[in-house]
């Protein structure tokens, strides 16, 4: 088994996943570091200026943290398909935007992190090119890549990535699949970890559906160097999760999760609500559909309408506790 590089090596064997769109806050990252766990800021949907401000805030308390980037891997959608879905969504109420494609300010964020390096940079959605990985290495930055299959793991290793985040199908929020047209296949996370271990010698952090200490032990016995949690921290005191989302995670009216493209055009696991049921045939198209549905999601959050909101949640969402982050993390290591 390969050893995790510094600064990951001295962390307790549990990481806090970067969750874009609000849940990950500087306060959450600092709290994880204080506990001895490793966490990352989520650069997704942030401008480079906003990201720089968050990095500066975290640095007032710790240098042991990372930054997660959405690596460009667009899923183009035709004008006809976009317009057809837009027409369907007009009944939801808010005014909807025209088609928009972007790369989440990739170039600006990369430039920031090369000029002002952090300890760790991780990538989701796409693979960075080998030259960029080498540039981060020159600056002493450890690189991590989210993968969902042994094939993706091998491709990441070829690019020079240092550490793999092996994400199982049970994970909440967006799947890290490199090909969004191929929905992630169900496989027990320990089994997936073993399969990835057979394809590469890189260190592995296991993520997706971890709900308790038994799950952490299982993935570590399978060969993972650490476990990563996301959904479990959504209700913690330090998380920036919106009030409607927080309440839904504890509401018995929501009794299952599903992978859906309805909100963003990429497969993502959410609590099943009216919007998910009504739009289960949504097309592929990221980030165009993310921008298309944003007014609907923003209005739903403001109105406390959980039936129209993207309620990201992994399969173990019922274990998410309203508690300080340290208590949640401690329970995973007992």
Short mmCIF file of C-alpha atoms in Angstrom, two decimals:
data_model
loop_
_atom_site.label_atom_id
_atom_site.label_comp_id
_atom_site.label_asym_id
_atom_site.label_seq_id
_atom_site.Cartn_x
_atom_site.Cartn_y
_atom_site.Cartn_z
CA UNK A 1 0.00 0.00 0.00
CA UNK A 2 1.37 3.42 -0.94
CA UNK A 3 1.71 5.93 1.84
CA UNK A 4 -0.27 9.14 1.76
CA UNK A 5 1.96 12.15 1.07
CA UNK A 6 2.28 15.08 3.43
CA UNK A 7 0.15 16.88 4.56
CA UNK A 8 -2.39 14.07 4.32
CA UNK A 9 -0.26 11.55 6.19
CA UNK A 10 -0.71 13.08 9.62
CA UNK A 11 -4.46 13.51 9.30
CA UNK A 12 -6.81 11.20 11.11
CA UNK A 13 -8.08 8.64 8.59
CA UNK A 14 -11.21 10.59 7.71
CA UNK A 15 -11.56 13.49 5.28
CA UNK A 16 -14.37 15.99 4.77
CA UNK A 17 -15.45 16.21 1.14
CA UNK A 18 -15.51 19.55 -0.67
CA UNK A 19 -19.15 20.39 -1.42
CA UNK A 20 -19.77 23.25 -3.82
CA UNK A 21 -22.75 25.56 -3.69
CA UNK A 22 -22.69 26.47 -0.02
CA UNK A 23 -22.20 23.52 2.35
CA UNK A 24 -18.40 23.80 2.46
CA UNK A 25 -17.35 26.90 4.37
CA UNK A 26 -14.01 28.14 5.70
CA UNK A 27 -15.42 27.46 9.16
CA UNK A 28 -16.02 23.81 8.23
CA UNK A 29 -12.51 23.41 6.82
CA UNK A 30 -10.95 25.00 9.91
CA UNK A 31 -13.02 22.80 12.23
CA UNK A 32 -11.86 19.68 10.40
CA UNK A 33 -8.22 20.74 10.69
CA UNK A 34 -8.66 21.46 14.38
CA UNK A 35 -9.95 17.91 14.85
CA UNK A 36 -7.02 16.46 12.90
CA UNK A 37 -9.00 15.57 9.78
CA UNK A 38 -8.35 16.92 6.30
CA UNK A 39 -10.81 19.10 4.41
CA UNK A 40 -10.87 21.15 1.23
CA UNK A 41 -12.51 24.34 0.08
CA UNK A 42 -14.93 23.86 -2.81
CA UNK A 43 -14.01 26.21 -5.65
CA UNK A 44 -16.99 25.19 -7.78
CA UNK A 45 -19.39 28.05 -8.59
CA UNK A 46 -17.00 30.52 -6.93
CA UNK A 47 -15.08 33.24 -8.73
CA UNK A 48 -11.31 33.31 -8.36
CA UNK A 49 -11.70 36.38 -6.15
CA UNK A 50 -14.17 34.61 -3.86
CA UNK A 51 -11.89 31.59 -3.68
CA UNK A 52 -8.90 33.77 -2.79
CA UNK A 53 -10.85 35.33 0.06
CA UNK A 54 -11.83 31.90 1.43
CA UNK A 55 -8.23 30.67 1.20
CA UNK A 56 -7.06 33.73 3.12
CA UNK A 57 -9.67 33.12 5.81
CA UNK A 58 -8.68 29.50 6.31
CA UNK A 59 -5.00 30.41 6.40
CA UNK A 60 -5.57 32.55 9.47
CA UNK A 61 -6.06 29.25 11.34
CA UNK A 62 -4.33 26.46 9.39
CA UNK A 63 -2.20 25.63 6.35
CA UNK A 64 -3.43 22.01 6.28
CA UNK A 65 -6.21 22.19 3.73
CA UNK A 66 -6.88 21.80 0.04
CA UNK A 67 -8.94 23.25 -2.79
CA UNK A 68 -11.19 21.28 -5.12
CA UNK A 69 -11.62 22.35 -8.75
CA UNK A 70 -14.18 21.33 -11.35
CA UNK A 71 -11.89 20.31 -14.20
CA UNK A 72 -13.51 21.19 -17.54
CA UNK A 73 -15.37 18.23 -19.00
CA UNK A 74 -18.40 19.87 -20.61
CA UNK A 75 -21.40 17.91 -21.76
CA UNK A 76 -22.68 19.90 -24.76
CA UNK A 77 -26.40 20.05 -25.34
CA UNK A 78 -28.00 20.95 -28.65
CA UNK A 79 -30.04 24.12 -28.91
CA UNK A 80 -33.13 22.04 -29.68
CA UNK A 81 -32.77 19.85 -26.61
CA UNK A 82 -32.01 22.85 -24.41
CA UNK A 83 -35.03 24.76 -25.68
CA UNK A 84 -37.28 21.72 -25.22
CA UNK A 85 -36.26 21.29 -21.58
CA UNK A 86 -36.47 25.03 -20.99
CA UNK A 87 -40.03 24.96 -22.31
CA UNK A 88 -40.93 22.17 -19.89
CA UNK A 89 -39.41 24.08 -16.96
CA UNK A 90 -41.22 27.34 -17.71
CA UNK A 91 -44.17 25.98 -15.73
CA UNK A 92 -41.98 26.08 -12.59
CA UNK A 93 -42.45 29.86 -12.41
CA UNK A 94 -39.22 31.91 -12.37
CA UNK A 95 -37.88 33.53 -15.51
CA UNK A 96 -35.29 31.23 -17.06
CA UNK A 97 -32.03 32.19 -18.76
CA UNK A 98 -30.92 31.63 -22.31
CA UNK A 99 -28.40 28.89 -22.98
CA UNK A 100 -25.04 29.41 -21.28
CA UNK A 101 -21.86 27.35 -21.36
CA UNK A 102 -18.75 28.08 -19.30
CA UNK A 103 -15.75 26.42 -17.66
CA UNK A 104 -16.36 27.65 -14.09
CA UNK A 105 -13.52 30.18 -14.41
CA UNK A 106 -11.05 27.30 -14.66
CA UNK A 107 -8.17 29.36 -16.00
CA UNK A 108 -8.47 32.07 -13.34
CA UNK A 109 -8.62 29.56 -10.49
CA UNK A 110 -5.68 27.54 -11.79
CA UNK A 111 -3.65 30.72 -12.15
CA UNK A 112 -4.49 31.69 -8.56
CA UNK A 113 -3.43 28.31 -7.19
CA UNK A 114 -0.19 28.27 -9.18
CA UNK A 115 0.70 31.78 -8.06
CA UNK A 116 -0.33 31.25 -4.43
CA UNK A 117 -0.04 27.48 -3.84
CA UNK A 118 -2.02 25.53 -1.26
CA UNK A 119 -1.08 22.14 0.18
CA UNK A 120 -3.49 20.08 -1.93
CA UNK A 121 -5.47 20.63 -5.14
CA UNK A 122 -8.06 18.08 -6.20
CA UNK A 123 -9.99 17.65 -9.43
CA UNK A 124 -13.52 16.47 -10.13
CA UNK A 125 -15.53 15.91 -13.36
CA UNK A 126 -12.48 15.90 -15.65
CA UNK A 127 -8.79 15.06 -15.72
CA UNK A 128 -6.18 17.82 -15.74
CA UNK A 129 -3.45 17.41 -18.32
CA UNK A 130 -0.09 16.02 -17.26
CA UNK A 131 1.67 19.35 -17.79
CA UNK A 132 -0.59 21.08 -15.29
CA UNK A 133 -0.12 18.30 -12.73
CA UNK A 134 3.63 18.74 -13.16
CA UNK A 135 3.32 22.50 -12.57
CA UNK A 136 1.51 21.89 -9.30
CA UNK A 137 4.18 19.37 -8.28
CA UNK A 138 6.90 21.96 -8.90
CA UNK A 139 5.16 24.17 -6.36
CA UNK A 140 4.94 21.43 -3.75
CA UNK A 141 1.20 20.95 -4.21
CA UNK A 142 -0.19 17.43 -3.81
CA UNK A 143 -2.78 16.56 -6.47
CA UNK A 144 -5.87 14.40 -5.99
CA UNK A 145 -8.37 13.08 -8.53
CA UNK A 146 -11.91 11.80 -8.03
CA UNK A 147 -12.49 8.53 -9.90
CA UNK A 148 -15.29 5.99 -10.03
CA UNK A 149 -13.73 3.00 -11.84
CA UNK A 150 -10.37 1.25 -12.13
CA UNK A 151 -10.08 2.59 -15.68
CA UNK A 152 -10.48 6.16 -14.52
CA UNK A 153 -7.95 5.49 -11.76
CA UNK A 154 -5.40 4.25 -14.29
CA UNK A 155 -5.99 7.31 -16.47
CA UNK A 156 -5.42 9.61 -13.49
CA UNK A 157 -2.20 7.78 -12.62
CA UNK A 158 -0.97 8.31 -16.19
CA UNK A 159 -1.43 12.07 -15.74
CA UNK A 160 0.82 12.03 -12.69
CA UNK A 161 -1.87 12.45 -10.01
CA UNK A 162 -0.63 11.75 -6.47
CA UNK A 163 -3.76 10.49 -4.66
CA UNK A 164 -7.08 8.99 -5.78
CA UNK A 165 -10.47 9.74 -4.27
CA UNK A 166 -12.43 6.60 -5.14
CA UNK A 167 -16.09 7.56 -5.19
CA UNK A 168 -18.80 4.93 -5.00
CA UNK A 169 -22.25 5.13 -6.57
CA UNK A 170 -23.88 5.82 -3.17
CA UNK A 171 -22.28 9.27 -2.89
CA UNK A 172 -24.49 12.31 -2.57
CA UNK A 173 -24.39 15.20 -4.99
CA UNK A 174 -22.68 14.98 -8.36
CA UNK A 175 -21.13 11.74 -9.43
CA UNK A 176 -17.48 12.09 -10.38
CA UNK A 177 -17.86 9.91 -13.48
CA UNK A 178 -15.65 11.17 -16.28
CA UNK A 179 -18.30 10.15 -18.83
CA UNK A 180 -21.60 11.59 -17.53
CA UNK A 181 -23.54 9.57 -20.12
CA UNK A 182 -22.46 6.44 -18.24
CA UNK A 183 -24.22 6.53 -14.88
CA UNK A 184 -22.14 5.06 -12.04
CA UNK A 185 -22.77 1.38 -11.45
CA UNK A 186 -23.72 0.04 -8.04
CA UNK A 187 -20.83 -1.75 -6.36
CA UNK A 188 -20.05 -2.03 -2.65
CA UNK A 189 -17.44 0.62 -1.86
CA UNK A 190 -14.93 -1.82 -0.30
CA UNK A 191 -15.12 -3.93 -3.46
CA UNK A 192 -14.53 -0.86 -5.64
CA UNK A 193 -11.53 0.08 -3.49
CA UNK A 194 -10.04 -3.38 -4.00
CA UNK A 195 -10.61 -3.18 -7.75
CA UNK A 196 -8.89 0.21 -7.96
CA UNK A 197 -6.05 -1.10 -5.82
CA UNK A 198 -5.51 -3.79 -8.42
CA UNK A 199 -5.22 -1.16 -11.16
CA UNK A 200 -2.81 1.30 -9.54
CA UNK A 201 -0.43 1.66 -6.61
CA UNK A 202 -1.55 5.21 -5.79
CA UNK A 203 -2.90 6.00 -2.30
CA UNK A 204 -6.69 5.75 -2.08
CA UNK A 205 -9.28 7.73 -0.16
CA UNK A 206 -12.70 6.05 -0.26
CA UNK A 207 -15.92 8.09 -0.54
CA UNK A 208 -19.60 7.49 -1.11
CA UNK A 209 -22.32 6.34 1.25
CA UNK A 210 -20.19 6.12 4.39
CA UNK A 211 -22.59 6.27 7.31
CA UNK A 212 -20.67 5.16 10.38
CA UNK A 213 -17.54 3.70 11.94
CA UNK A 214 -18.21 0.25 10.47
CA UNK A 215 -18.12 1.71 6.95
CA UNK A 216 -14.84 3.47 7.66
CA UNK A 217 -13.32 0.24 8.98
CA UNK A 218 -14.60 -1.71 5.96
CA UNK A 219 -12.99 0.56 3.36
CA UNK A 220 -9.74 0.70 5.29
CA UNK A 221 -9.62 -3.08 5.51
CA UNK A 222 -10.19 -3.12 1.74
CA UNK A 223 -7.06 -1.04 1.25
CA UNK A 224 -8.16 2.60 1.53
CA UNK A 225 -5.75 4.90 3.33
CA UNK A 226 -8.65 7.03 4.59
CA UNK A 227 -12.39 7.56 4.22
CA UNK A 228 -14.11 10.73 3.01
CA UNK A 229 -17.54 11.90 4.13
CA UNK A 230 -19.85 14.53 2.69
CA UNK A 231 -23.54 13.98 3.37
CA UNK A 232 -22.81 13.15 7.01
CA UNK A 233 -21.62 16.71 7.65
CA UNK A 234 -24.44 18.57 5.87
CA UNK A 235 -26.33 19.17 9.13
CA UNK A 236 -23.28 20.04 11.23
CA UNK A 237 -23.05 23.39 12.96
CA UNK A 238 -20.15 24.50 10.77
CA UNK A 239 -21.65 23.59 7.38
CA UNK A 240 -23.22 26.24 5.15
CA UNK A 241 -26.09 23.99 4.10
CA UNK A 242 -29.28 25.96 3.49
CA UNK A 243 -32.13 25.73 5.98
CA UNK A 244 -34.52 23.99 3.57
CA UNK A 245 -31.92 21.37 2.66
CA UNK A 246 -31.04 20.80 6.34
CA UNK A 247 -34.66 20.30 7.28
CA UNK A 248 -35.30 17.91 4.38
CA UNK A 249 -32.45 15.63 5.48
CA UNK A 250 -34.34 15.00 8.73
CA UNK A 251 -37.86 15.01 7.25
CA UNK A 252 -39.44 11.52 7.13
CA UNK A 253 -41.44 12.52 4.06
CA UNK A 254 -38.26 11.91 2.06
CA UNK A 255 -37.66 8.17 2.05
CA UNK A 256 -35.18 7.50 -0.75
CA UNK A 257 -32.49 8.96 -2.96
CA UNK A 258 -31.94 8.64 -6.69
CA UNK A 259 -29.45 9.63 -9.34
CA UNK A 260 -30.94 12.44 -11.40
CA UNK A 261 -29.93 14.79 -14.23
CA UNK A 262 -32.95 17.03 -13.60
CA UNK A 263 -31.12 19.88 -11.89
CA UNK A 264 -27.78 20.14 -13.66
CA UNK A 265 -27.59 17.82 -16.65
CA UNK A 266 -25.02 15.61 -14.89
CA UNK A 267 -25.93 12.57 -12.77
CA UNK A 268 -26.21 13.57 -9.11
CA UNK A 269 -27.73 11.77 -6.12
CA UNK A 270 -30.52 13.62 -4.34
CA UNK A 271 -33.49 12.99 -2.10
CA UNK A 272 -36.43 12.16 -4.33
CA UNK A 273 -38.85 15.09 -4.39
CA UNK A 274 -41.45 16.37 -6.83
CA UNK A 275 -38.89 17.97 -9.15
CA UNK A 276 -36.89 14.76 -9.43
CA UNK A 277 -40.03 12.73 -10.16
CA UNK A 278 -41.40 15.22 -12.69
CA UNK A 279 -38.17 15.54 -14.65
CA UNK A 280 -36.66 12.07 -14.54
CA UNK A 281 -36.15 12.20 -18.32
CA UNK A 282 -34.01 15.36 -18.23
CA UNK A 283 -31.31 15.45 -20.91
CA UNK A 284 -27.56 15.50 -20.44
CA UNK A 285 -26.11 18.97 -20.63
CA UNK A 286 -23.67 20.39 -18.10
CA UNK A 287 -23.20 23.20 -17.20
CA UNK A 288 -26.01 24.56 -19.40
CA UNK A 289 -28.75 22.89 -17.35
CA UNK A 290 -27.11 23.93 -14.09
CA UNK A 291 -27.51 27.55 -15.17
CA UNK A 292 -30.99 26.90 -16.58
CA UNK A 293 -32.42 25.58 -13.30
CA UNK A 294 -30.59 27.98 -11.00
CA UNK A 295 -33.49 30.49 -10.80
CA UNK A 296 -35.85 27.65 -9.87
CA UNK A 297 -33.52 26.37 -7.18
CA UNK A 298 -32.82 29.84 -5.80
CA UNK A 299 -36.55 30.63 -5.55
CA UNK A 300 -37.24 27.28 -3.91
CA UNK A 301 -34.57 27.83 -1.27
CA UNK A 302 -35.90 31.31 -0.49
CA UNK A 303 -39.47 30.01 -0.20
CA UNK A 304 -38.57 26.95 1.85
CA UNK A 305 -39.92 24.74 -0.95
CA UNK A 306 -38.12 21.42 -0.55
CA UNK A 307 -40.09 19.87 -3.41
CA UNK A 308 -38.37 22.09 -6.01
CA UNK A 309 -34.87 22.15 -4.54
CA UNK A 310 -31.78 20.08 -5.29
CA UNK A 311 -31.56 18.08 -2.05
CA UNK A 312 -28.17 16.44 -2.57
CA UNK A 313 -27.83 13.39 -0.34
CA UNK A 314 -25.98 10.08 -0.33
CA UNK A 315 -27.54 6.75 0.51
CA UNK A 316 -26.60 7.10 4.20
CA UNK A 317 -28.29 10.49 4.60
CA UNK A 318 -30.31 9.41 7.64
CA UNK A 319 -27.08 9.25 9.64
CA UNK A 320 -26.44 12.99 9.12
CA UNK A 321 -26.56 14.58 12.57
CA UNK A 322 -27.31 18.08 13.81
CA UNK A 323 -24.10 18.37 15.82
CA UNK A 324 -20.65 19.95 15.86
CA UNK A 325 -18.36 18.57 13.17
CA UNK A 326 -15.94 17.20 15.77
CA UNK A 327 -18.67 15.00 17.26
CA UNK A 328 -19.56 13.58 13.84
CA UNK A 329 -15.94 12.84 13.03
CA UNK A 330 -15.21 11.33 16.43
CA UNK A 331 -18.12 8.90 16.03
CA UNK A 332 -16.53 7.58 12.82
CA UNK A 333 -13.32 6.65 14.58
CA UNK A 334 -14.73 4.78 17.58
#
